[in-house]
Structure formats: structure tokens, C-alpha cells
């Protein structure tokens, strides 16, 4: 999984799983674009990652806004002249049982988690087709396959990502562009730390491996799919969930 000198964009790259992916890729020699809703957080992460001796660029964007996304890709092309890998990782939750779920909470989650992947992939594919090379890896979730009470918006957005992944994979396979997804299970991050302890303990019982996943478990699977060596894997979902869903 040599990613030396690859130019890699990670959305939501300032913290959590996105940051771990960026750090993992930097260790493998990739140059990183850290794109996040908070420019100052992206800048801080980019600065810290550049200590690994790779080039970094911080971009502030809201993945659900087409103007932001177009401007970010323009900046990347100006700075690096190409883009080899795009990791669509930015995502949010706004949980609630469907009877209590507000329409704006549905819209916000679908907009950032699903439309964001559409907008970033569209810009990426435009450039990758010209390069005749590209890797897109989308971060889905185990709940896309299992459902989860209280997460109608989130699980629908993640299931949407799976369909989107397979469709873009079919559309551009012949142009050297692969599109895959990683579906994490329960990974220890700020997003999951916010859950009440009784729910965390309940979830642990459903994981055959017996522990929560780490951000590195996800990052290693993403690096595998993003590697130039893996041109014959496309339209696939790798499940990183400790056996929680098989
Ligand atoms: P996280 O810690 O909340 O990190 C998400 C990052 O995305 C944050 O830096 C956040 O910025 C940024 N972001 C939010 N909205 C954005 C937007 N509109 N445009 C650009 N950036 C935005 O989440 P995480 O746990 O690392 O999750 C990362 C991905 O993995 C998500 O897609 C999530 O659904 C998926 N996932 C996570 C788990 C898990 O167990 N943690 C399991 C399955 C799937 P702010 O912090 O400033 O809002």
C-alpha cells in the first residue's frame, strides 16, 4: 500500500476518522489536502501532518455547498496540478425516532452525508477522467445495512452512499477511476463517545471481536482501496465492524 507522492483529499479531515486517514496516508508518503467545515481546524491538522515530511494544504468548505466544493478543487489543482485520491469522509448525525425527527434534521444529514459525496465525487471524476486515473473511497456505515433505531436520516444517507458508489464505479471503471466504500461499525471517536454508557455497553455485546474499532482499523482499509495497486477492485464495500454485521 505505497501511496508515495499521491495527492489525496480527505473531507472532514480535521479530526476523528478523517484525521486518522490523513495521518495514515502521510506515513505512506502521500501529500494531503485537509478539507473541513472549520478552516482553522483544517489548518491546525494540516500543520501537524506536514511534520511527516509531506506537502499539505488546508481548505475550508461545506461539502453540501456546490460553490465551496468547486472552489476547493480549483485550489487543489492550482497548488498540486492533479488529484489522485478523494476520501469522502465528512458526515454528521442528528438522531431521533422518526416520529420526532424534524424535517430540517432529515435535510441536514442527507445534504452533508449524501449530497456532499455527490458534489465532491462529481468534481473529482471531472479531473480523474482527464488524468485517466483516480481513486474515490466513500465512508458509509454498518447502519446502511442493518438500520438503527433513531437514525432514519443517517442510515438512509449511508445506504444512499452505497448505491452512489456502485453507480459511479460502473460509469467510470473504463477510465481508470475506481470507486469503493468502507462501512465502519462502532468506532471509538467523538461521534460515538457522545452516546450514553448503557448504549455503548449494549453495542459491545453485539460485536464478536469483543472491542470497539479504532480509527486506524478504518484508515488501513481506506489505504488499501486507495492504493494504485488496487485497480481491479471497484464498486465494493469493505466492512470494518469486528463481525457486528456479516
Ligand atoms: P467526527 O469526529 O464528527 O468528524 C467529522 C468531521 O467532519 C469533523 O471535522 C467535522 O467538522 C467535519 N464536518 C462536518 N460537517 C461538515 C461539512 N458540511 N463539510 C465539511 N466537513 C464537515 O466524525 P467521525 O466519527 O470521525 O466520522 C467520520 C465519518 O465516518 C462520517 O462520515 C461518519 O458518518 C462515519 N462513521 C463513523 C463511525 C463511528 O463509529 N465514529 C461509524 C460509521 C461511520 P466539525 O467538527 O467542525 O463539525
CSV table of N, CA and C in Angstrom, one decimal, residues 29-141:
chain,number,residue,atom,x,y,z
A,29,UNK,N,3.6,8.4,2.7
A,29,UNK,CA,4.3,9.3,1.7
A,29,UNK,C,3.3,10.1,0.8
A,30,UNK,N,2.0,10.1,1.1
A,30,UNK,CA,1.1,10.9,0.3
A,30,UNK,C,1.1,12.3,0.8
A,31,UNK,N,0.7,13.2,-0.2
A,31,UNK,CA,0.5,14.6,0.1
A,31,UNK,C,-1.0,14.8,0.4
A,32,UNK,N,-1.3,15.6,1.4
A,32,UNK,CA,-2.7,15.7,1.9
A,32,UNK,C,-3.3,17.0,1.8
A,33,UNK,N,-4.6,17.0,1.3
A,33,UNK,CA,-5.4,18.2,1.4
A,33,UNK,C,-6.5,17.9,2.5
A,34,UNK,N,-6.4,18.7,3.5
A,34,UNK,CA,-7.3,18.5,4.6
A,34,UNK,C,-8.5,19.5,4.4
A,35,UNK,N,-9.7,19.0,4.1
A,35,UNK,CA,-10.8,19.9,3.8
A,35,UNK,C,-11.8,19.7,5.0
A,36,UNK,N,-12.2,20.8,5.6
A,36,UNK,CA,-13.1,20.7,6.7
A,36,UNK,C,-14.0,21.9,6.8
A,37,UNK,N,-15.1,21.8,7.5
A,37,UNK,CA,-16.0,23.0,7.6
A,37,UNK,C,-15.3,24.1,8.4
A,38,UNK,N,-14.4,23.7,9.3
A,38,UNK,CA,-13.7,24.7,10.0
A,38,UNK,C,-12.3,24.8,9.4
A,39,UNK,N,-12.0,26.0,8.8
A,39,UNK,CA,-10.7,26.2,8.2
A,39,UNK,C,-9.6,26.2,9.2
A,40,UNK,N,-9.9,26.8,10.4
A,40,UNK,CA,-8.8,26.8,11.4
A,40,UNK,C,-8.4,25.4,11.9
A,41,UNK,N,-9.4,24.6,12.1
A,41,UNK,CA,-9.1,23.2,12.5
A,41,UNK,C,-8.4,22.4,11.4
A,42,UNK,N,-8.8,22.7,10.1
A,42,UNK,CA,-8.1,22.0,9.0
A,42,UNK,C,-6.7,22.5,8.9
A,43,UNK,N,-6.4,23.8,9.2
A,43,UNK,CA,-5.1,24.3,9.1
A,43,UNK,C,-4.2,23.7,10.2
A,44,UNK,N,-4.8,23.6,11.4
A,44,UNK,CA,-4.0,23.0,12.5
A,44,UNK,C,-3.6,21.6,12.2
A,45,UNK,N,-4.6,20.8,11.7
A,45,UNK,CA,-4.3,19.4,11.4
A,45,UNK,C,-3.3,19.3,10.3
A,46,UNK,N,-3.4,20.1,9.2
A,46,UNK,CA,-2.5,20.1,8.1
A,46,UNK,C,-1.1,20.4,8.6
A,47,UNK,N,-1.0,21.4,9.5
A,47,UNK,CA,0.3,21.8,10.0
A,47,UNK,C,1.0,20.6,10.7
A,48,UNK,N,0.2,20.0,11.6
A,48,UNK,CA,0.7,18.8,12.3
A,48,UNK,C,1.1,17.7,11.4
A,49,UNK,N,0.3,17.4,10.4
A,49,UNK,CA,0.6,16.3,9.5
A,49,UNK,C,1.8,16.6,8.6
A,50,UNK,N,2.1,17.9,8.3
A,50,UNK,CA,3.2,18.2,7.5
A,50,UNK,C,4.6,17.8,8.1
A,51,UNK,N,4.5,17.6,9.5
A,51,UNK,CA,5.7,17.2,10.2
A,51,UNK,C,6.2,15.8,9.7
A,52,UNK,N,5.4,15.1,9.0
A,52,UNK,CA,5.8,13.8,8.5
A,52,UNK,C,6.6,14.0,7.2
A,53,UNK,N,6.8,15.2,6.8
A,53,UNK,CA,7.7,15.5,5.6
A,53,UNK,C,6.9,15.5,4.3
A,54,UNK,N,5.6,15.6,4.4
A,54,UNK,CA,4.8,15.6,3.1
A,54,UNK,C,4.2,17.0,3.0
A,55,UNK,N,3.8,17.3,1.7
A,55,UNK,CA,3.1,18.6,1.5
A,55,UNK,C,1.7,18.5,2.0
A,56,UNK,N,1.2,19.6,2.5
A,56,UNK,CA,-0.2,19.6,2.9
A,56,UNK,C,-0.9,20.9,2.5
A,57,UNK,N,-2.2,20.9,2.4
A,57,UNK,CA,-3.0,22.1,2.1
A,57,UNK,C,-4.3,22.0,2.9
A,58,UNK,N,-4.6,23.1,3.5
A,58,UNK,CA,-5.9,23.2,4.3
A,58,UNK,C,-6.9,23.9,3.5
A,59,UNK,N,-8.1,23.4,3.4
A,59,UNK,CA,-9.2,24.0,2.7
A,59,UNK,C,-10.4,24.1,3.6
A,60,UNK,N,-11.1,25.2,3.7
A,60,UNK,CA,-12.4,25.3,4.4
A,60,UNK,C,-13.5,25.2,3.4
A,61,UNK,N,-14.4,24.2,3.7
A,61,UNK,CA,-15.5,24.0,2.8
A,61,UNK,C,-16.7,23.4,3.5
A,62,UNK,N,-17.9,23.6,3.0
A,62,UNK,CA,-19.1,22.8,3.5
A,62,UNK,C,-19.3,21.9,2.3
A,63,UNK,N,-19.2,20.6,2.5
A,63,UNK,CA,-19.3,19.7,1.4
A,63,UNK,C,-20.7,19.7,0.7
A,64,UNK,N,-21.7,20.3,1.4
A,64,UNK,CA,-23.1,20.3,0.9
A,64,UNK,C,-23.3,21.5,0.0
A,65,UNK,N,-22.3,22.4,-0.2
A,65,UNK,CA,-22.4,23.6,-1.0
A,65,UNK,C,-21.6,23.5,-2.2
A,66,UNK,N,-22.3,23.5,-3.4
A,66,UNK,CA,-21.5,23.2,-4.6
A,66,UNK,C,-20.5,24.3,-4.9
A,67,UNK,N,-20.7,25.5,-4.5
A,67,UNK,CA,-19.7,26.6,-4.8
A,67,UNK,C,-18.4,26.3,-3.9
A,68,UNK,N,-18.6,25.9,-2.7
A,68,UNK,CA,-17.5,25.6,-1.8
A,68,UNK,C,-16.6,24.5,-2.4
A,69,UNK,N,-17.4,23.4,-2.9
A,69,UNK,CA,-16.7,22.2,-3.4
A,69,UNK,C,-15.9,22.6,-4.7
A,70,UNK,N,-16.5,23.3,-5.6
A,70,UNK,CA,-15.9,23.7,-6.8
A,70,UNK,C,-14.6,24.5,-6.5
A,71,UNK,N,-14.7,25.5,-5.6
A,71,UNK,CA,-13.6,26.3,-5.2
A,71,UNK,C,-12.5,25.5,-4.6
A,72,UNK,N,-12.8,24.5,-3.8
A,72,UNK,CA,-11.8,23.7,-3.2
A,72,UNK,C,-11.0,22.9,-4.2
A,73,UNK,N,-11.7,22.3,-5.2
A,73,UNK,CA,-11.0,21.6,-6.2
A,73,UNK,C,-10.1,22.5,-7.1
A,74,UNK,N,-10.6,23.7,-7.3
A,74,UNK,CA,-9.8,24.7,-8.1
A,74,UNK,C,-8.5,25.0,-7.4
A,75,UNK,N,-8.6,25.2,-6.0
A,75,UNK,CA,-7.4,25.5,-5.2
A,75,UNK,C,-6.4,24.3,-5.3
A,76,UNK,N,-7.0,23.1,-5.2
A,76,UNK,CA,-6.1,21.9,-5.2
A,76,UNK,C,-5.4,21.8,-6.5
A,77,UNK,N,-6.1,22.1,-7.6
A,77,UNK,CA,-5.5,22.0,-9.0
A,77,UNK,C,-4.4,23.1,-9.1
A,78,UNK,N,-4.7,24.2,-8.5
A,78,UNK,CA,-3.7,25.3,-8.6
A,78,UNK,C,-2.4,25.0,-7.8
A,79,UNK,N,-2.6,24.4,-6.7
A,79,UNK,CA,-1.5,24.0,-5.8
A,79,UNK,C,-0.7,22.8,-6.2
A,80,UNK,N,-1.5,21.7,-6.6
A,80,UNK,CA,-0.9,20.4,-6.9
A,80,UNK,C,-0.9,20.0,-8.3
A,81,UNK,N,-1.8,20.6,-9.1
A,81,UNK,CA,-1.9,20.2,-10.5
A,81,UNK,C,-2.6,18.9,-10.8
A,82,UNK,N,-2.9,18.2,-9.8
A,82,UNK,CA,-3.7,16.9,-10.0
A,82,UNK,C,-4.3,16.4,-8.7
A,83,UNK,N,-5.2,15.5,-8.8
A,83,UNK,CA,-5.8,14.9,-7.6
A,83,UNK,C,-5.9,13.4,-7.8
A,84,UNK,N,-5.2,12.6,-7.0
A,84,UNK,CA,-5.2,11.1,-7.3
A,84,UNK,C,-6.3,10.4,-6.5
A,85,UNK,N,-6.5,10.9,-5.3
A,85,UNK,CA,-7.4,10.1,-4.4
A,85,UNK,C,-8.4,11.1,-3.7
A,86,UNK,N,-9.7,10.8,-3.6
A,86,UNK,CA,-10.6,11.6,-2.8
A,86,UNK,C,-11.3,10.7,-1.8
A,87,UNK,N,-11.2,11.0,-0.5
A,87,UNK,CA,-11.9,10.3,0.5
A,87,UNK,C,-13.1,11.1,1.0
A,88,UNK,N,-14.3,10.6,0.7
A,88,UNK,CA,-15.5,11.3,1.1
A,88,UNK,C,-15.8,10.9,2.5
A,89,UNK,N,-15.4,11.6,3.5
A,89,UNK,CA,-15.5,11.2,4.9
A,89,UNK,C,-16.4,12.1,5.7
A,90,UNK,N,-16.6,13.3,5.4
A,90,UNK,CA,-17.3,14.3,6.2
A,90,UNK,C,-18.7,13.7,6.4
A,91,UNK,N,-19.2,13.8,7.7
A,91,UNK,CA,-20.5,13.3,8.0
A,91,UNK,C,-21.0,13.8,9.3
A,92,UNK,N,-22.3,13.9,9.5
A,92,UNK,CA,-22.9,14.3,10.8
A,92,UNK,C,-24.0,13.4,11.2
A,93,UNK,N,-24.4,13.5,12.4
A,93,UNK,CA,-25.6,12.8,12.9
A,93,UNK,C,-26.6,13.8,13.5
A,94,UNK,N,-27.9,13.6,13.3
A,94,UNK,CA,-28.9,14.3,14.0
A,94,UNK,C,-30.0,13.3,14.3
A,95,UNK,N,-29.8,12.6,15.4
A,95,UNK,CA,-30.6,11.4,15.7
A,95,UNK,C,-31.9,11.8,16.4
A,96,UNK,N,-32.9,10.9,16.2
A,96,UNK,CA,-34.2,11.0,16.8
A,96,UNK,C,-35.1,10.0,16.1
A,97,UNK,N,-36.1,9.4,16.9
A,97,UNK,CA,-37.0,8.5,16.3
A,97,UNK,C,-37.8,9.2,15.2
A,98,UNK,N,-38.2,8.5,14.2
A,98,UNK,CA,-38.8,9.2,13.0
A,98,UNK,C,-40.0,10.1,13.4
A,99,UNK,N,-40.8,9.6,14.3
A,99,UNK,CA,-42.0,10.5,14.7
A,99,UNK,C,-41.6,11.8,15.2
A,100,UNK,N,-40.4,11.9,15.8
A,100,UNK,CA,-39.9,13.1,16.4
A,100,UNK,C,-38.9,13.9,15.5
A,101,UNK,N,-38.5,13.2,14.5
A,101,UNK,CA,-37.4,13.8,13.6
A,101,UNK,C,-37.9,15.0,12.9
A,102,UNK,N,-37.2,16.1,13.1
A,102,UNK,CA,-37.6,17.3,12.4
A,102,UNK,C,-37.1,17.3,10.9
A,103,UNK,N,-37.9,17.9,10.1
A,103,UNK,CA,-37.6,17.9,8.7
A,103,UNK,C,-36.2,18.5,8.4
A,104,UNK,N,-35.9,19.5,9.2
A,104,UNK,CA,-34.6,20.1,9.0
A,104,UNK,C,-33.4,19.2,9.4
A,105,UNK,N,-33.7,18.3,10.3
A,105,UNK,CA,-32.7,17.3,10.7
A,105,UNK,C,-32.5,16.3,9.6
A,106,UNK,N,-33.6,15.9,9.0
A,106,UNK,CA,-33.5,15.0,7.9
A,106,UNK,C,-32.7,15.6,6.8
A,107,UNK,N,-33.1,16.9,6.4
A,107,UNK,CA,-32.4,17.6,5.3
A,107,UNK,C,-30.9,17.8,5.5
A,108,UNK,N,-30.6,18.2,6.8
A,108,UNK,CA,-29.2,18.5,7.1
A,108,UNK,C,-28.3,17.2,6.9
A,109,UNK,N,-28.8,16.1,7.4
A,109,UNK,CA,-28.0,14.9,7.3
A,109,UNK,C,-27.9,14.4,5.9
A,110,UNK,N,-29.0,14.4,5.2
A,110,UNK,CA,-28.9,14.0,3.8
A,110,UNK,C,-28.0,14.9,2.9
A,111,UNK,N,-28.1,16.2,3.2
A,111,UNK,CA,-27.4,17.2,2.5
A,111,UNK,C,-25.9,17.0,2.7
A,112,UNK,N,-25.4,16.9,3.9
A,112,UNK,CA,-24.0,16.8,4.2
A,112,UNK,C,-23.5,15.4,3.8
A,113,UNK,N,-24.2,14.3,4.3
A,113,UNK,CA,-23.6,13.0,4.2
A,113,UNK,C,-23.8,12.4,2.8
A,114,UNK,N,-24.9,12.7,2.1
A,114,UNK,CA,-25.1,12.1,0.8
A,114,UNK,C,-24.9,13.1,-0.4
A,115,UNK,N,-25.5,14.3,-0.3
A,115,UNK,CA,-25.3,15.2,-1.4
A,115,UNK,C,-23.8,15.7,-1.4
A,116,UNK,N,-23.2,15.7,-0.2
A,116,UNK,CA,-21.8,16.1,-0.2
A,116,UNK,C,-20.9,15.1,-1.0
A,117,UNK,N,-21.2,13.8,-0.9
A,117,UNK,CA,-20.5,12.8,-1.6
A,117,UNK,C,-20.7,13.0,-3.1
A,118,UNK,N,-22.0,13.3,-3.5
A,118,UNK,CA,-22.3,13.5,-4.9
A,118,UNK,C,-21.5,14.7,-5.4
A,119,UNK,N,-21.5,15.8,-4.7
A,119,UNK,CA,-20.8,17.0,-5.2
A,119,UNK,C,-19.3,16.8,-5.3
A,120,UNK,N,-18.7,16.2,-4.3
A,120,UNK,CA,-17.2,16.0,-4.3
A,120,UNK,C,-16.8,15.0,-5.3
A,121,UNK,N,-17.6,14.0,-5.5
A,121,UNK,CA,-17.3,12.9,-6.5
A,121,UNK,C,-17.4,13.5,-7.9
A,122,UNK,N,-18.4,14.3,-8.1
A,122,UNK,CA,-18.6,14.9,-9.4
A,122,UNK,C,-17.4,15.8,-9.8
A,123,UNK,N,-16.9,16.6,-8.9
A,123,UNK,CA,-15.7,17.4,-9.2
A,123,UNK,C,-14.5,16.5,-9.4
A,124,UNK,N,-14.4,15.5,-8.6
A,124,UNK,CA,-13.2,14.6,-8.6
A,124,UNK,C,-13.2,13.8,-10.0
A,125,UNK,N,-14.4,13.3,-10.3
A,125,UNK,CA,-14.5,12.5,-11.6
A,125,UNK,C,-14.1,13.3,-12.8
A,126,UNK,N,-14.5,14.6,-12.8
A,126,UNK,CA,-14.2,15.5,-13.9
A,126,UNK,C,-12.7,15.5,-14.2
A,127,UNK,N,-11.9,15.6,-13.1
A,127,UNK,CA,-10.5,15.7,-13.2
A,127,UNK,C,-9.8,14.3,-13.4
A,128,UNK,N,-10.4,13.3,-12.7
A,128,UNK,CA,-9.8,12.0,-12.8
A,128,UNK,C,-10.0,11.4,-14.2
A,129,UNK,N,-11.1,11.7,-14.8
A,129,UNK,CA,-11.3,11.1,-16.2
A,129,UNK,C,-10.2,11.7,-17.1
A,130,UNK,N,-9.9,13.0,-17.0
A,130,UNK,CA,-8.9,13.6,-17.8
A,130,UNK,C,-7.5,13.0,-17.5
A,131,UNK,N,-7.3,12.7,-16.3
A,131,UNK,CA,-6.0,12.0,-15.9
A,131,UNK,C,-5.9,10.6,-16.2
A,132,UNK,N,-7.1,10.0,-16.5
A,132,UNK,CA,-7.3,8.5,-16.7
A,132,UNK,C,-6.8,7.8,-15.5
A,133,UNK,N,-7.0,8.4,-14.3
A,133,UNK,CA,-6.6,7.7,-13.1
A,133,UNK,C,-7.3,8.4,-11.9
A,134,UNK,N,-7.8,7.6,-11.0
A,134,UNK,CA,-8.3,8.1,-9.8
A,134,UNK,C,-8.9,7.0,-8.9
A,135,UNK,N,-8.9,7.4,-7.6
A,135,UNK,CA,-9.4,6.5,-6.6
A,135,UNK,C,-10.4,7.3,-5.7
A,136,UNK,N,-11.6,6.9,-5.6
A,136,UNK,CA,-12.6,7.5,-4.7
A,136,UNK,C,-13.0,6.5,-3.6
A,137,UNK,N,-12.9,6.9,-2.4
A,137,UNK,CA,-13.3,6.0,-1.3
A,137,UNK,C,-14.3,6.8,-0.4
A,138,UNK,N,-15.5,6.2,-0.3
A,138,UNK,CA,-16.6,6.8,0.5
A,138,UNK,C,-16.8,6.1,1.8
A,139,UNK,N,-17.0,6.9,2.8
A,139,UNK,CA,-17.2,6.4,4.2
A,139,UNK,C,-18.7,6.2,4.4
A,140,UNK,N,-19.1,4.9,4.4
A,140,UNK,CA,-20.5,4.6,4.7
A,140,UNK,C,-20.7,4.3,6.1
A,141,UNK,N,-21.5,3.3,6.5
A,141,UNK,CA,-21.6,2.8,7.9
A,141,UNK,C,-22.3,1.5,7.9
